[in-house]
Amino acid sequence: SPLLFEEALRLNPNELNGWMFGAAAKMWLGEHQTAIDYCERALRVSPLDPRIFFAQTTLAFSYFFVGDYEQGYTCAMTASRHHPNFPPALRAAMACSAMSGKSENAQKLWRQVALLSPSDRVSTHRVLIAFRRNQDRAKLGEAFRIAGMPDDEMTEEKRLGRRLAAIVAADVAGYSRLRAVNFTNIAADELVGSGLIGAWLRGTAPK
């Protein structure tokens, strides 16, 4: 509950987790300016924390929803520099590019996301389902479609083909990258939508 985050922050205003996870809760509820304020406070409280890319990603999506696509893209790419294989940050950059008219860049980012999370579909995406407001789901869905994310359900054959492509692409870059791709595929399922805060609290962020 957002009220629990507010109480936690009242008791300890320097608690990074309260600002960071509270921002995510505010974003899903549609309180995007408050989410921005929370994220900016998190960045001030602990700018060098290794988990700060979560706040940067939430900040990117929040800027997307208020229509500041350039700032959203900047925040998303900052998060991606810390964790290049973190799909939520790439999705945020993709969405901001799509809605700012940079469809070619959005499509390029979608190809990266598709390798890391090949089951992504607009119609079933958990990050869309998590948002309370219909207008937020519609806006993000539109951005995903512009970028090239399909609506249809993925067949098992296509899923295996995409997965194989991800493994081959990763193997070319070396074993360490293969491990990163495999981990991120697992983390992506846990870290989006309604499971995001729980995954953060369990410490399942990419290493």
PDB file of C-alpha atoms in Angstrom:
ATOM      1  CA  SER A   1       0.000   0.000   0.000  1.00  0.00           C
ATOM      2  CA  PRO A   2       1.293   3.509  -0.819  1.00  0.00           C
ATOM      3  CA  LEU A   3       0.343   4.560   2.714  1.00  0.00           C
ATOM      4  CA  LEU A   4       2.869   2.099   4.115  1.00  0.00           C
ATOM      5  CA  PHE A   5       5.623   3.656   2.010  1.00  0.00           C
ATOM      6  CA  GLU A   6       4.609   7.110   3.205  1.00  0.00           C
ATOM      7  CA  GLU A   7       4.721   5.967   6.824  1.00  0.00           C
ATOM      8  CA  ALA A   8       8.125   4.325   6.285  1.00  0.00           C
ATOM      9  CA  LEU A   9       9.472   7.540   4.776  1.00  0.00           C
ATOM     10  CA  ARG A  10       8.077   9.585   7.638  1.00  0.00           C
ATOM     11  CA  LEU A  11       9.972   7.370  10.059  1.00  0.00           C
ATOM     12  CA  ASN A  12      13.169   7.351   7.989  1.00  0.00           C
ATOM     13  CA  PRO A  13      13.336   9.980   5.239  1.00  0.00           C
ATOM     14  CA  ASN A  14      16.795   8.764   4.180  1.00  0.00           C
ATOM     15  CA  GLU A  15      15.657   5.221   3.357  1.00  0.00           C
ATOM     16  CA  LEU A  16      16.430   4.527  -0.318  1.00  0.00           C
ATOM     17  CA  ASN A  17      14.045   1.581  -0.617  1.00  0.00           C
ATOM     18  CA  GLY A  18      11.117   3.650   0.574  1.00  0.00           C
ATOM     19  CA  TRP A  19      11.649   6.327  -2.067  1.00  0.00           C
ATOM     20  CA  MET A  20      12.483   3.864  -4.837  1.00  0.00           C
ATOM     21  CA  PHE A  21       9.703   1.337  -4.293  1.00  0.00           C
ATOM     22  CA  GLY A  22       7.255   4.043  -3.299  1.00  0.00           C
ATOM     23  CA  ALA A  23       7.937   5.684  -6.664  1.00  0.00           C
ATOM     24  CA  ALA A  24       7.038   2.462  -8.463  1.00  0.00           C
ATOM     25  CA  ALA A  25       3.776   2.209  -6.509  1.00  0.00           C
ATOM     26  CA  LYS A  26       2.892   5.821  -7.311  1.00  0.00           C
ATOM     27  CA  MET A  27       3.665   5.241 -10.987  1.00  0.00           C
ATOM     28  CA  TRP A  28       1.361   2.199 -11.205  1.00  0.00           C
ATOM     29  CA  LEU A  29      -1.393   4.198  -9.510  1.00  0.00           C
ATOM     30  CA  GLY A  30      -1.022   6.962 -12.097  1.00  0.00           C
ATOM     31  CA  GLU A  31       0.478   9.547  -9.737  1.00  0.00           C
ATOM     32  CA  HIS A  32       3.335  10.199 -12.111  1.00  0.00           C
ATOM     33  CA  GLN A  33       4.553  13.571 -10.859  1.00  0.00           C
ATOM     34  CA  THR A  34       4.754  12.165  -7.335  1.00  0.00           C
ATOM     35  CA  ALA A  35       6.665   9.176  -8.733  1.00  0.00           C
ATOM     36  CA  ILE A  36       9.118  11.594 -10.350  1.00  0.00           C
ATOM     37  CA  ASP A  37       9.580  13.431  -7.053  1.00  0.00           C
ATOM     38  CA  TYR A  38      10.192  10.148  -5.221  1.00  0.00           C
ATOM     39  CA  CYS A  39      12.737   8.970  -7.799  1.00  0.00           C
ATOM     40  CA  GLU A  40      14.621  12.247  -7.709  1.00  0.00           C
ATOM     41  CA  ARG A  41      14.748  12.020  -3.915  1.00  0.00           C
ATOM     42  CA  ALA A  42      16.088   8.448  -4.209  1.00  0.00           C
ATOM     43  CA  LEU A  43      18.808   9.659  -6.550  1.00  0.00           C
ATOM     44  CA  ARG A  44      19.788  12.353  -4.065  1.00  0.00           C
ATOM     45  CA  VAL A  45      19.706  10.010  -1.057  1.00  0.00           C
ATOM     46  CA  SER A  46      21.994   7.371  -2.569  1.00  0.00           C
ATOM     47  CA  PRO A  47      23.242   8.217  -6.068  1.00  0.00           C
ATOM     48  CA  LEU A  48      25.959   5.544  -6.054  1.00  0.00           C
ATOM     49  CA  ASP A  49      23.840   2.652  -4.798  1.00  0.00           C
ATOM     50  CA  PRO A  50      24.168  -0.303  -7.227  1.00  0.00           C
ATOM     51  CA  ARG A  51      20.365  -0.644  -7.305  1.00  0.00           C
ATOM     52  CA  ILE A  52      19.777   2.935  -8.373  1.00  0.00           C
ATOM     53  CA  PHE A  53      19.081   1.838 -11.945  1.00  0.00           C
ATOM     54  CA  PHE A  54      15.643   0.734 -10.686  1.00  0.00           C
ATOM     55  CA  ALA A  55      14.871   4.328  -9.725  1.00  0.00           C
ATOM     56  CA  GLN A  56      16.229   5.562 -13.062  1.00  0.00           C
ATOM     57  CA  THR A  57      13.965   3.141 -14.912  1.00  0.00           C
ATOM     58  CA  THR A  58      10.887   4.147 -12.899  1.00  0.00           C
ATOM     59  CA  LEU A  59      11.808   7.781 -13.496  1.00  0.00           C
ATOM     60  CA  ALA A  60      12.019   7.102 -17.239  1.00  0.00           C
ATOM     61  CA  PHE A  61       8.533   5.581 -17.351  1.00  0.00           C
ATOM     62  CA  SER A  62       7.117   8.380 -15.200  1.00  0.00           C
ATOM     63  CA  TYR A  63       8.515  11.033 -17.541  1.00  0.00           C
ATOM     64  CA  PHE A  64       7.026   9.043 -20.418  1.00  0.00           C
ATOM     65  CA  PHE A  65       3.571   9.261 -18.877  1.00  0.00           C
ATOM     66  CA  VAL A  66       3.766  13.016 -18.290  1.00  0.00           C
ATOM     67  CA  GLY A  67       4.902  13.519 -21.885  1.00  0.00           C
ATOM     68  CA  ASP A  68       8.540  14.463 -21.311  1.00  0.00           C
ATOM     69  CA  TYR A  69       9.919  11.877 -23.727  1.00  0.00           C
ATOM     70  CA  GLU A  70      13.398  13.330 -24.077  1.00  0.00           C
ATOM     71  CA  GLN A  71      13.996  13.318 -20.338  1.00  0.00           C
ATOM     72  CA  GLY A  72      12.473   9.864 -20.080  1.00  0.00           C
ATOM     73  CA  TYR A  73      14.777   8.552 -22.782  1.00  0.00           C
ATOM     74  CA  THR A  74      17.803  10.070 -21.046  1.00  0.00           C
ATOM     75  CA  CYS A  75      16.897   8.385 -17.740  1.00  0.00           C
ATOM     76  CA  ALA A  76      16.277   5.047 -19.448  1.00  0.00           C
ATOM     77  CA  MET A  77      19.611   5.103 -21.243  1.00  0.00           C
ATOM     78  CA  THR A  78      21.374   6.037 -18.002  1.00  0.00           C
ATOM     79  CA  ALA A  79      19.866   2.915 -16.426  1.00  0.00           C
ATOM     80  CA  SER A  80      20.884   0.869 -19.476  1.00  0.00           C
ATOM     81  CA  ARG A  81      24.482   1.989 -19.197  1.00  0.00           C
ATOM     82  CA  HIS A  82      24.597   0.423 -15.743  1.00  0.00           C
ATOM     83  CA  HIS A  83      22.765  -2.744 -16.837  1.00  0.00           C
ATOM     84  CA  PRO A  84      22.683  -3.109 -20.644  1.00  0.00           C
ATOM     85  CA  ASN A  85      20.572  -6.296 -20.479  1.00  0.00           C
ATOM     86  CA  PHE A  86      17.817  -4.944 -18.212  1.00  0.00           C
ATOM     87  CA  PRO A  87      14.648  -5.134 -20.360  1.00  0.00           C
ATOM     88  CA  PRO A  88      12.489  -2.628 -18.396  1.00  0.00           C
ATOM     89  CA  ALA A  89      15.018   0.162 -19.032  1.00  0.00           C
ATOM     90  CA  LEU A  90      15.159  -0.727 -22.721  1.00  0.00           C
ATOM     91  CA  ARG A  91      11.359  -0.801 -22.872  1.00  0.00           C
ATOM     92  CA  ALA A  92      11.199   2.671 -21.330  1.00  0.00           C
ATOM     93  CA  ALA A  93      13.708   4.011 -23.875  1.00  0.00           C
ATOM     94  CA  MET A  94      11.763   2.263 -26.631  1.00  0.00           C
ATOM     95  CA  ALA A  95       8.448   3.787 -25.524  1.00  0.00           C
ATOM     96  CA  CYS A  96       9.900   7.308 -25.254  1.00  0.00           C
ATOM     97  CA  SER A  97      11.467   7.010 -28.706  1.00  0.00           C
ATOM     98  CA  ALA A  98       8.201   5.779 -30.202  1.00  0.00           C
ATOM     99  CA  MET A  99       6.092   8.608 -28.805  1.00  0.00           C
ATOM    100  CA  SER A 100       8.625  11.299 -29.698  1.00  0.00           C
ATOM    101  CA  GLY A 101       8.502  10.336 -33.375  1.00  0.00           C
ATOM    102  CA  LYS A 102      11.790   8.433 -33.438  1.00  0.00           C
ATOM    103  CA  SER A 103      10.252   5.223 -34.720  1.00  0.00           C
ATOM    104  CA  GLU A 104      13.454   3.847 -36.236  1.00  0.00           C
ATOM    105  CA  ASN A 105      15.263   4.069 -32.913  1.00  0.00           C
ATOM    106  CA  ALA A 106      12.228   2.583 -31.148  1.00  0.00           C
ATOM    107  CA  GLN A 107      12.253  -0.364 -33.547  1.00  0.00           C
ATOM    108  CA  LYS A 108      15.976  -0.852 -32.993  1.00  0.00           C
ATOM    109  CA  LEU A 109      15.411  -0.952 -29.242  1.00  0.00           C
ATOM    110  CA  TRP A 110      12.544  -3.401 -29.698  1.00  0.00           C
ATOM    111  CA  ARG A 111      14.909  -5.798 -31.474  1.00  0.00           C
ATOM    112  CA  GLN A 112      17.161  -5.666 -28.409  1.00  0.00           C
ATOM    113  CA  VAL A 113      14.227  -6.275 -26.084  1.00  0.00           C
ATOM    114  CA  ALA A 114      12.968  -9.149 -28.234  1.00  0.00           C
ATOM    115  CA  LEU A 115      16.279 -10.965 -27.858  1.00  0.00           C
ATOM    116  CA  LEU A 116      16.232 -10.564 -24.092  1.00  0.00           C
ATOM    117  CA  SER A 117      12.511 -11.145 -23.544  1.00  0.00           C
ATOM    118  CA  PRO A 118      11.154 -12.917 -26.645  1.00  0.00           C
ATOM    119  CA  SER A 119       7.696 -13.588 -25.190  1.00  0.00           C
ATOM    120  CA  ASP A 120       6.829  -9.864 -24.968  1.00  0.00           C
ATOM    121  CA  ARG A 121       3.380  -9.159 -26.415  1.00  0.00           C
ATOM    122  CA  VAL A 122       1.278  -6.016 -26.095  1.00  0.00           C
ATOM    123  CA  SER A 123      -1.889  -8.004 -25.391  1.00  0.00           C
ATOM    124  CA  THR A 124      -0.441  -9.968 -22.456  1.00  0.00           C
ATOM    125  CA  HIS A 125       2.388  -7.793 -21.124  1.00  0.00           C
ATOM    126  CA  ARG A 126       2.360  -7.773 -17.333  1.00  0.00           C
ATOM    127  CA  VAL A 127       3.891  -4.298 -17.118  1.00  0.00           C
ATOM    128  CA  LEU A 128       0.772  -3.002 -18.910  1.00  0.00           C
ATOM    129  CA  ILE A 129      -1.623  -4.964 -16.729  1.00  0.00           C
ATOM    130  CA  ALA A 130      -0.022  -3.515 -13.585  1.00  0.00           C
ATOM    131  CA  PHE A 131      -1.156   0.053 -14.314  1.00  0.00           C
ATOM    132  CA  ARG A 132      -4.414   1.059 -12.664  1.00  0.00           C
ATOM    133  CA  ARG A 133      -5.453   3.720 -15.167  1.00  0.00           C
ATOM    134  CA  ASN A 134      -6.804   2.714 -18.571  1.00  0.00           C
ATOM    135  CA  GLN A 135      -5.169   5.713 -20.227  1.00  0.00           C
ATOM    136  CA  ASP A 136      -1.738   4.657 -18.982  1.00  0.00           C
ATOM    137  CA  ARG A 137      -2.168   1.133 -20.329  1.00  0.00           C
ATOM    138  CA  ALA A 138      -3.422   2.496 -23.640  1.00  0.00           C
ATOM    139  CA  LYS A 139      -0.569   4.969 -24.026  1.00  0.00           C
ATOM    140  CA  LEU A 140       2.167   2.470 -23.249  1.00  0.00           C
ATOM    141  CA  GLY A 141       0.515  -0.141 -25.462  1.00  0.00           C
ATOM    142  CA  GLU A 142       0.437   2.331 -28.347  1.00  0.00           C
ATOM    143  CA  ALA A 143       4.145   3.076 -27.880  1.00  0.00           C
ATOM    144  CA  PHE A 144       4.983  -0.634 -27.819  1.00  0.00           C
ATOM    145  CA  ARG A 145       3.032  -1.168 -31.064  1.00  0.00           C
ATOM    146  CA  ILE A 146       4.823   1.718 -32.799  1.00  0.00           C
ATOM    147  CA  ALA A 147       8.128   0.142 -31.801  1.00  0.00           C
ATOM    148  CA  GLY A 148       7.081  -3.149 -33.367  1.00  0.00           C
ATOM    149  CA  MET A 149       6.038  -5.289 -30.384  1.00  0.00           C
ATOM    150  CA  PRO A 150       3.378  -7.692 -31.705  1.00  0.00           C
ATOM    151  CA  ASP A 151      -0.092  -8.114 -30.251  1.00  0.00           C
ATOM    152  CA  ASP A 152      -0.508 -11.795 -30.981  1.00  0.00           C
ATOM    153  CA  GLU A 153       0.234 -14.673 -28.656  1.00  0.00           C
ATOM    154  CA  MET A 154       3.622 -16.255 -29.325  1.00  0.00           C
ATOM    155  CA  THR A 155       3.545 -19.864 -30.500  1.00  0.00           C
ATOM    156  CA  GLU A 156       5.897 -22.337 -28.899  1.00  0.00           C
ATOM    157  CA  GLU A 157       7.792 -22.661 -32.169  1.00  0.00           C
ATOM    158  CA  LYS A 158       8.378 -18.926 -32.386  1.00  0.00           C
ATOM    159  CA  ARG A 159       9.316 -18.762 -28.708  1.00  0.00           C
ATOM    160  CA  LEU A 160      11.967 -21.456 -29.133  1.00  0.00           C
ATOM    161  CA  GLY A 161      13.268 -19.755 -32.264  1.00  0.00           C
ATOM    162  CA  ARG A 162      13.623 -16.408 -30.512  1.00  0.00           C
ATOM    163  CA  ARG A 163      15.259 -18.078 -27.539  1.00  0.00           C
ATOM    164  CA  LEU A 164      17.769 -19.841 -29.775  1.00  0.00           C
ATOM    165  CA  ALA A 165      18.556 -16.551 -31.505  1.00  0.00           C
ATOM    166  CA  ALA A 166      19.218 -14.928 -28.128  1.00  0.00           C
ATOM    167  CA  ILE A 167      21.545 -17.743 -27.091  1.00  0.00           C
ATOM    168  CA  VAL A 168      23.480 -17.636 -30.362  1.00  0.00           C
ATOM    169  CA  ALA A 169      23.800 -13.851 -30.256  1.00  0.00           C
ATOM    170  CA  ALA A 170      24.999 -14.003 -26.676  1.00  0.00           C
ATOM    171  CA  ASP A 171      27.449 -16.811 -27.360  1.00  0.00           C
ATOM    172  CA  VAL A 172      29.119 -14.737 -30.042  1.00  0.00           C
ATOM    173  CA  ALA A 173      29.886 -12.096 -27.450  1.00  0.00           C
ATOM    174  CA  GLY A 174      31.226 -14.657 -24.983  1.00  0.00           C
ATOM    175  CA  TYR A 175      30.117 -16.792 -22.064  1.00  0.00           C
ATOM    176  CA  SER A 176      29.748 -13.930 -19.627  1.00  0.00           C
ATOM    177  CA  ARG A 177      27.220 -12.250 -21.864  1.00  0.00           C
ATOM    178  CA  LEU A 178      25.363 -15.545 -22.284  1.00  0.00           C
ATOM    179  CA  ARG A 179      24.954 -15.758 -18.514  1.00  0.00           C
ATOM    180  CA  ALA A 180      23.711 -12.168 -18.438  1.00  0.00           C
ATOM    181  CA  VAL A 181      21.087 -12.822 -21.114  1.00  0.00           C
ATOM    182  CA  ASN A 182      19.859 -15.992 -19.424  1.00  0.00           C
ATOM    183  CA  PHE A 183      19.650 -14.257 -16.049  1.00  0.00           C
ATOM    184  CA  THR A 184      17.912 -11.220 -17.453  1.00  0.00           C
ATOM    185  CA  ASN A 185      15.265 -13.355 -19.157  1.00  0.00           C
ATOM    186  CA  ILE A 186      14.430 -14.834 -15.763  1.00  0.00           C
ATOM    187  CA  ALA A 187      14.644 -11.488 -13.983  1.00  0.00           C
ATOM    188  CA  ALA A 188      12.457  -9.781 -16.574  1.00  0.00           C
ATOM    189  CA  ASP A 189       9.546 -12.087 -15.768  1.00  0.00           C
ATOM    190  CA  GLU A 190       9.923 -11.309 -12.064  1.00  0.00           C
ATOM    191  CA  LEU A 191      10.705  -7.614 -12.200  1.00  0.00           C
ATOM    192  CA  VAL A 192       7.828  -6.318 -14.339  1.00  0.00           C
ATOM    193  CA  GLY A 193       4.197  -5.833 -13.494  1.00  0.00           C
ATOM    194  CA  SER A 194       2.771  -6.752 -10.152  1.00  0.00           C
ATOM    195  CA  GLY A 195       5.861  -8.740  -9.123  1.00  0.00           C
ATOM    196  CA  LEU A 196       8.289  -5.834  -9.422  1.00  0.00           C
ATOM    197  CA  ILE A 197       8.466  -4.713  -5.807  1.00  0.00           C
ATOM    198  CA  GLY A 198       8.591  -8.283  -4.507  1.00  0.00           C
ATOM    199  CA  ALA A 199      11.488  -9.077  -6.825  1.00  0.00           C
ATOM    200  CA  TRP A 200      13.331  -5.967  -5.646  1.00  0.00           C
ATOM    201  CA  LEU A 201      12.828  -6.919  -2.025  1.00  0.00           C
ATOM    202  CA  ARG A 202      14.047 -10.469  -2.704  1.00  0.00           C
ATOM    203  CA  GLY A 203      17.237  -9.059  -4.172  1.00  0.00           C
ATOM    204  CA  THR A 204      16.787 -10.603  -7.600  1.00  0.00           C
ATOM    205  CA  ALA A 205      18.226  -7.626  -9.464  1.00  0.00           C
ATOM    206  CA  PRO A 206      20.779  -8.387 -12.187  1.00  0.00           C
ATOM    207  CA  LYS A 207      24.311  -8.578 -10.825  1.00  0.00           C
TER     208      LYS A 207
END
